[in-house]
C-alpha positions as YAML, in Angstrom:
chain: A
units: angstrom
residues:
- id: 1
  name: ALA
  ca: [115.97, 32.62, -124.92]
- id: 2
  name: VAL
  ca: [119.42, 31.11, -124.48]
- id: 3
  name: ALA
  ca: [120.87, 27.80, -125.65]
- id: 4
  name: LEU
  ca: [124.06, 26.39, -124.14]
- id: 5
  name: VAL
  ca: [125.62, 24.03, -126.67]
- id: 6
  name: ASP
  ca: [127.85, 21.38, -125.06]
- id: 7
  name: GLY
  ca: [128.74, 23.58, -122.14]
- id: 8
  name: SER
  ca: [130.68, 22.62, -119.05]
- id: 9
  name: ARG
  ca: [131.70, 23.77, -115.62]
- id: 10
  name: PHE
  ca: [135.46, 23.62, -115.41]
- id: 11
  name: ALA
  ca: [135.68, 24.55, -111.74]
- id: 12
  name: GLY
  ca: [133.70, 23.47, -108.75]
- id: 13
  name: VAL
  ca: [134.86, 20.15, -107.36]
- id: 14
  name: ASN
  ca: [137.47, 21.91, -105.25]
- id: 15
  name: GLY
  ca: [135.69, 25.22, -104.67]
- id: 16
  name: PRO
  ca: [137.61, 28.46, -105.27]
- id: 17
  name: SER
  ca: [140.95, 26.62, -105.35]
- id: 18
  name: ALA
  ca: [139.87, 25.11, -108.68]
- id: 19
  name: TYR
  ca: [141.24, 28.25, -110.33]
- id: 20
  name: ASP
  ca: [144.81, 27.34, -109.33]
- id: 21
  name: ASP
  ca: [144.20, 23.62, -109.88]
- id: 22
  name: ALA
  ca: [143.13, 24.27, -113.45]
- id: 23
  name: LEU
  ca: [146.19, 26.33, -114.26]
- id: 24
  name: ALA
  ca: [148.40, 23.69, -112.68]
- id: 25
  name: SER
  ca: [146.86, 21.06, -114.94]
- id: 26
  name: VAL
  ca: [147.97, 23.08, -117.96]
- id: 27
  name: GLU
  ca: [151.58, 22.92, -116.82]
- id: 28
  name: ALA
  ca: [151.35, 19.22, -115.95]
- id: 29
  name: ALA
  ca: [150.15, 18.35, -119.46]
- id: 30
  name: GLY
  ca: [153.60, 18.92, -120.93]
- id: 31
  name: GLY
  ca: [153.43, 22.48, -122.11]
- id: 32
  name: TRP
  ca: [150.86, 24.67, -123.81]
- id: 33
  name: PRO
  ca: [151.03, 23.28, -127.40]
- id: 34
  name: VAL
  ca: [150.71, 19.70, -126.15]
- id: 35
  name: LEU
  ca: [147.70, 20.58, -124.03]
- id: 36
  name: VAL
  ca: [145.99, 22.52, -126.82]
- id: 37
  name: HIS
  ca: [146.43, 19.65, -129.28]
- id: 38
  name: HIS
  ca: [145.17, 17.15, -126.71]
- id: 39
  name: LEU
  ca: [142.07, 19.15, -125.84]
- id: 40
  name: PHE
  ca: [141.01, 20.03, -129.37]
- id: 41
  name: ASN
  ca: [141.76, 16.61, -130.82]
- id: 42
  name: GLN
  ca: [139.28, 15.12, -128.34]
- id: 43
  name: MET
  ca: [136.52, 17.46, -129.44]
- id: 44
  name: PHE
  ca: [135.71, 15.43, -132.55]
- id: 45
  name: THR
  ca: [134.39, 11.95, -133.26]
- id: 46
  name: GLU
  ca: [135.00, 9.89, -136.36]
- id: 47
  name: LYS
  ca: [131.95, 11.55, -137.92]
- id: 48
  name: ALA
  ca: [133.98, 14.72, -138.49]
- id: 49
  name: PRO
  ca: [136.29, 14.91, -141.52]
- id: 50
  name: ALA
  ca: [139.95, 14.59, -140.58]
- id: 51
  name: SER
  ca: [140.68, 17.77, -142.51]
- id: 52
  name: LEU
  ca: [138.22, 19.72, -140.36]
- id: 53
  name: ARG
  ca: [139.72, 18.36, -137.17]
- id: 54
  name: GLN
  ca: [143.20, 19.39, -138.28]
- id: 55
  name: ARG
  ca: [142.07, 22.88, -139.32]
- id: 56
  name: VAL
  ca: [140.56, 23.49, -135.90]
- id: 57
  name: ILE
  ca: [143.66, 22.20, -134.12]
- id: 58
  name: ASP
  ca: [145.94, 24.34, -136.29]
- id: 59
  name: ARG
  ca: [143.80, 27.39, -135.65]
- id: 60
  name: ALA
  ca: [143.90, 26.83, -131.90]
- id: 61
  name: LEU
  ca: [147.68, 26.34, -131.95]
- id: 62
  name: ALA
  ca: [148.08, 29.59, -133.90]
- id: 63
  name: ILE
  ca: [146.69, 31.60, -130.97]
- id: 64
  name: PRO
  ca: [149.60, 33.15, -129.03]
- id: 65
  name: GLU
  ca: [150.25, 31.28, -125.81]
- id: 66
  name: ALA
  ca: [149.80, 34.39, -123.68]
- id: 67
  name: VAL
  ca: [146.37, 35.00, -125.19]
- id: 68
  name: GLY
  ca: [145.37, 31.37, -124.79]
- id: 69
  name: ARG
  ca: [146.46, 31.23, -121.17]
- id: 70
  name: ALA
  ca: [144.63, 34.46, -120.36]
- id: 71
  name: GLY
  ca: [141.45, 33.15, -121.98]
- id: 72
  name: PHE
  ca: [141.74, 29.87, -120.11]
- id: 73
  name: ALA
  ca: [142.22, 31.65, -116.78]
- id: 74
  name: SER
  ca: [139.27, 33.94, -117.48]
- id: 75
  name: MET
  ca: [137.03, 30.95, -118.24]
- id: 76
  name: VAL
  ca: [137.93, 29.22, -114.99]
- id: 77
  name: ALA
  ca: [137.53, 32.42, -112.98]
- id: 78
  name: TRP
  ca: [134.06, 33.02, -114.42]
- id: 79
  name: ASP
  ca: [133.00, 29.47, -113.50]
- id: 80
  name: VAL
  ca: [134.17, 29.95, -109.93]
- id: 81
  name: GLN
  ca: [132.94, 33.48, -109.37]
- id: 82
  name: GLN
  ca: [129.83, 34.00, -111.50]
- id: 83
  name: LEU
  ca: [128.28, 30.82, -112.89]
- id: 84
  name: ASP
  ca: [126.11, 29.87, -109.92]
- id: 85
  name: SER
  ca: [124.71, 33.34, -109.34]
- id: 86
  name: THR
  ca: [124.00, 33.70, -113.06]
- id: 87
  name: LEU
  ca: [122.04, 30.45, -113.19]
- id: 88
  name: ARG
  ca: [120.06, 31.26, -110.06]
- id: 89
  name: SER
  ca: [119.07, 34.71, -111.30]
- id: 90
  name: PHE
  ca: [118.31, 33.66, -114.87]
- id: 91
  name: VAL
  ca: [114.69, 34.17, -115.98]
- id: 92
  name: ARG
  ca: [114.82, 33.50, -119.72]
- id: 93
  name: PRO
  ca: [113.94, 30.20, -121.42]
- id: 94
  name: LEU
  ca: [117.09, 28.07, -121.25]
- id: 95
  name: MET
  ca: [117.97, 24.98, -123.27]
- id: 96
  name: VAL
  ca: [121.10, 22.91, -122.70]
- id: 97
  name: ILE
  ca: [122.12, 20.81, -125.69]
- id: 98
  name: GLN
  ca: [124.78, 18.36, -124.57]
- id: 99
  name: SER
  ca: [126.90, 15.74, -126.34]
- id: 100
  name: THR
  ca: [130.09, 15.31, -124.29]
- id: 101
  name: TYR
  ca: [131.68, 15.84, -120.91]
- id: 102
  name: VAL
  ca: [135.20, 15.94, -119.50]
- id: 103
  name: ASN
  ca: [135.80, 13.12, -117.02]
- id: 104
  name: GLU
  ca: [138.03, 13.10, -113.97]
- id: 105
  name: GLU
  ca: [141.03, 12.23, -116.14]
- id: 106
  name: ARG
  ca: [140.28, 15.37, -118.17]
- id: 107
  name: ASN
  ca: [139.39, 13.33, -121.23]
- id: 108
  name: ARG
  ca: [136.38, 14.40, -123.29]
- id: 109
  name: VAL
  ca: [133.93, 11.58, -123.99]
- id: 110
  name: SER
  ca: [130.52, 11.36, -125.67]
- id: 111
  name: ILE
  ca: [127.47, 10.74, -123.50]
- id: 112
  name: GLY
  ca: [124.51, 8.46, -124.11]
- id: 113
  name: LYS
  ca: [120.91, 9.50, -124.53]
- id: 114
  name: ASP
  ca: [119.90, 8.62, -120.97]
- id: 115
  name: GLU
  ca: [123.11, 9.68, -119.24]
- id: 116
  name: SER
  ca: [123.76, 12.72, -117.12]
- id: 117
  name: THR
  ca: [126.92, 14.57, -116.13]
- id: 118
  name: PRO
  ca: [128.00, 16.71, -113.15]
- id: 119
  name: TRP
  ca: [127.47, 19.81, -115.33]
- id: 120
  name: LEU
  ca: [123.92, 18.84, -116.25]
- id: 121
  name: ASP
  ca: [123.11, 18.00, -112.62]
- id: 122
  name: HIS
  ca: [124.52, 21.37, -111.63]
- id: 123
  name: VAL
  ca: [122.24, 23.17, -114.09]
- id: 124
  name: ARG
  ca: [119.17, 21.19, -112.95]
- id: 125
  name: GLN
  ca: [119.81, 22.10, -109.32]
- id: 126
  name: ARG
  ca: [120.14, 25.82, -110.02]
- id: 127
  name: TYR
  ca: [117.70, 26.31, -112.90]
- id: 128
  name: SER
  ca: [115.02, 23.65, -112.64]
- id: 129
  name: SER
  ca: [113.04, 24.81, -115.68]
- id: 130
  name: ALA
  ca: [115.97, 24.38, -118.06]
- id: 131
  name: VAL
  ca: [115.29, 22.03, -120.96]
- id: 132
  name: ILE
  ca: [118.10, 19.51, -121.41]
- id: 133
  name: GLU
  ca: [118.57, 17.69, -124.71]
- id: 134
  name: ILE
  ca: [121.20, 14.98, -125.20]
- id: 135
  name: VAL
  ca: [122.75, 14.47, -128.64]
- id: 136
  name: PRO
  ca: [124.54, 11.10, -128.44]
- id: 137
  name: ASP
  ca: [127.43, 9.93, -130.63]
- id: 138
  name: SER
  ca: [128.65, 13.45, -131.31]
- id: 139
  name: GLY
  ca: [131.72, 15.45, -130.38]
- id: 140
  name: HIS
  ca: [132.05, 18.88, -128.81]
- id: 141
  name: PHE
  ca: [131.30, 20.58, -132.14]
- id: 142
  name: LEU
  ca: [127.89, 18.94, -132.45]
- id: 143
  name: GLN
  ca: [126.60, 21.95, -134.38]
- id: 144
  name: ILE
  ca: [128.86, 20.62, -137.16]
- id: 145
  name: GLU
  ca: [128.68, 16.85, -136.63]
- id: 146
  name: SER
  ca: [124.92, 16.75, -135.89]
- id: 147
  name: ALA
  ca: [123.76, 20.03, -137.40]
- id: 148
  name: ASP
  ca: [120.21, 18.90, -138.27]
- id: 149
  name: VAL
  ca: [119.57, 17.64, -134.74]
- id: 150
  name: VAL
  ca: [120.90, 20.82, -133.14]
- id: 151
  name: ASP
  ca: [118.85, 22.97, -135.53]
- id: 152
  name: ALA
  ca: [115.70, 21.06, -134.60]
- id: 153
  name: HIS
  ca: [116.29, 21.54, -130.88]
- id: 154
  name: LEU
  ca: [116.94, 25.26, -131.36]
- id: 155
  name: GLN
  ca: [113.72, 25.56, -133.35]
- id: 156
  name: CYS
  ca: [111.84, 23.96, -130.45]
- id: 157
  name: LEU
  ca: [113.29, 26.63, -128.19]
- id: 158
  name: LEU
  ca: [112.72, 29.60, -130.45]
- id: 159
  name: ASP
  ca: [109.28, 28.90, -131.95]
- id: 160
  name: PRO
  ca: [107.24, 29.46, -128.74]
- id: 161
  name: VAL
  ca: [109.41, 32.42, -127.82]
- id: 162
  name: ALA
  ca: [108.74, 34.07, -131.17]
- id: 163
  name: SER
  ca: [105.03, 33.26, -130.98]
- id: 164
  name: THR
  ca: [104.71, 34.71, -127.48]
- id: 165
  name: GLN
  ca: [106.52, 37.88, -128.48]
- id: 166
  name: ARG
  ca: [104.23, 38.33, -131.47]
- id: 167
  name: PHE
  ca: [101.22, 37.89, -129.18]
- id: 168
  name: LEU
  ca: [102.55, 40.49, -126.73]
- id: 169
  name: ASP
  ca: [103.29, 42.89, -129.57]
- id: 170
  name: GLY
  ca: [99.82, 42.41, -131.07]
- id: 171
  name: ARG
  ca: [101.29, 41.23, -134.36]
- id: 172
  name: PRO
  ca: [99.70, 38.51, -136.52]
- id: 173
  name: MET
  ca: [101.08, 35.01, -136.10]
- id: 174
  name: PRO
  ca: [103.12, 33.73, -139.08]
- id: 175
  name: SER
  ca: [100.55, 31.03, -139.83]
- id: 176
  name: GLN
  ca: [101.31, 31.09, -143.55]
- id: 177
  name: SER
  ca: [104.99, 30.50, -143.04]
- id: 178
  name: THR
  ca: [105.99, 27.30, -144.78]
- id: 179
  name: HIS
  ca: [108.22, 26.32, -141.91]
- id: 180
  name: ALA
  ca: [105.63, 27.17, -139.26]
- id: 181
  name: LEU
  ca: [102.96, 25.22, -141.15]
- id: 182
  name: ALA
  ca: [105.19, 22.17, -141.49]
- id: 183
  name: PHE
  ca: [106.12, 22.42, -137.84]
- id: 184
  name: SER
  ca: [102.48, 22.68, -136.80]
- id: 185
  name: ASN
  ca: [101.55, 19.70, -138.98]
- id: 186
  name: SER
  ca: [104.27, 17.55, -137.48]
- id: 187
  name: LEU
  ca: [102.94, 18.31, -134.00]
- id: 188
  name: SER
  ca: [99.28, 17.72, -134.87]
- id: 189
  name: GLN
  ca: [100.12, 14.38, -136.49]
- id: 190
  name: GLY
  ca: [101.89, 13.24, -133.34]
- id: 191
  name: LEU
  ca: [105.13, 12.35, -135.06]
- id: 192
  name: SER
  ca: [107.50, 10.35, -132.89]
- id: 193
  name: SER
  ca: [110.57, 12.40, -133.73]
- id: 194
  name: PRO
  ca: [112.23, 13.51, -130.47]
- id: 195
  name: HIS
  ca: [112.88, 16.87, -132.12]
- id: 196
  name: SER
  ca: [109.24, 17.66, -132.90]
- id: 197
  name: ARG
  ca: [107.15, 15.96, -130.22]
- id: 198
  name: GLY
  ca: [106.34, 18.20, -127.29]
- id: 199
  name: CYS
  ca: [108.41, 21.14, -128.43]
- id: 200
  name: HIS
  ca: [105.90, 23.70, -127.27]
- id: 201
  name: GLU
  ca: [105.56, 22.05, -123.86]
- id: 202
  name: GLN
  ca: [109.29, 22.14, -123.26]
- id: 203
  name: VAL
  ca: [109.71, 25.88, -122.85]
- id: 204
  name: SER
  ca: [108.21, 27.59, -119.85]
- id: 205
  name: VAL
  ca: [105.75, 30.28, -120.92]
- id: 206
  name: ARG
  ca: [106.16, 31.81, -117.46]
- id: 207
  name: ASN
  ca: [109.80, 32.43, -118.22]
- id: 208
  name: ILE
  ca: [108.99, 33.89, -121.62]
- id: 209
  name: LEU
  ca: [106.52, 36.33, -120.11]
- id: 210
  name: SER
  ca: [108.69, 37.26, -117.13]
- id: 211
  name: GLY
  ca: [111.73, 37.79, -119.39]
...
């Protein structure tokens, strides 16, 4: 099973030329340090401590420019050259946990519970069985800002995968596990939490077995 946490597709609106367009946008932003500060500063909401935001920005700025540029170029190249074929050939259970997107002005903004983005639409078109979960009011580092919500979504992804693997291996199910028991109880009681209801129905068993 794979979970993509606040992913994106940097290239695509302009086809293969997006590689050069992306690098040009780096130059147009006023230099590498300015761009890095701009990008990472936008990755947090007010929920994150200011000290954490600054530590992340400082860490990003400490990366040598040559290394940062090479990593950036590699990311864009992978989006252009490999992303679509990877999604189309993927057979494992896939969950996309999303909280933000980068708009046409290249500003990162949070998304609402019922919103979609070009990236999410792209995933749906190429991997229809992907489970998409929106975490609103969070920044790019939602595993920090909304850790409990992200953990619950990941548990929904992993529980049926683990159970199926145990079944295939002929091993006993962990029915006495405190966590598994609590999880089972929450389902049987029909709790309205979006992180417990329907977890087992979300992941395609066909994909588990074929993977």
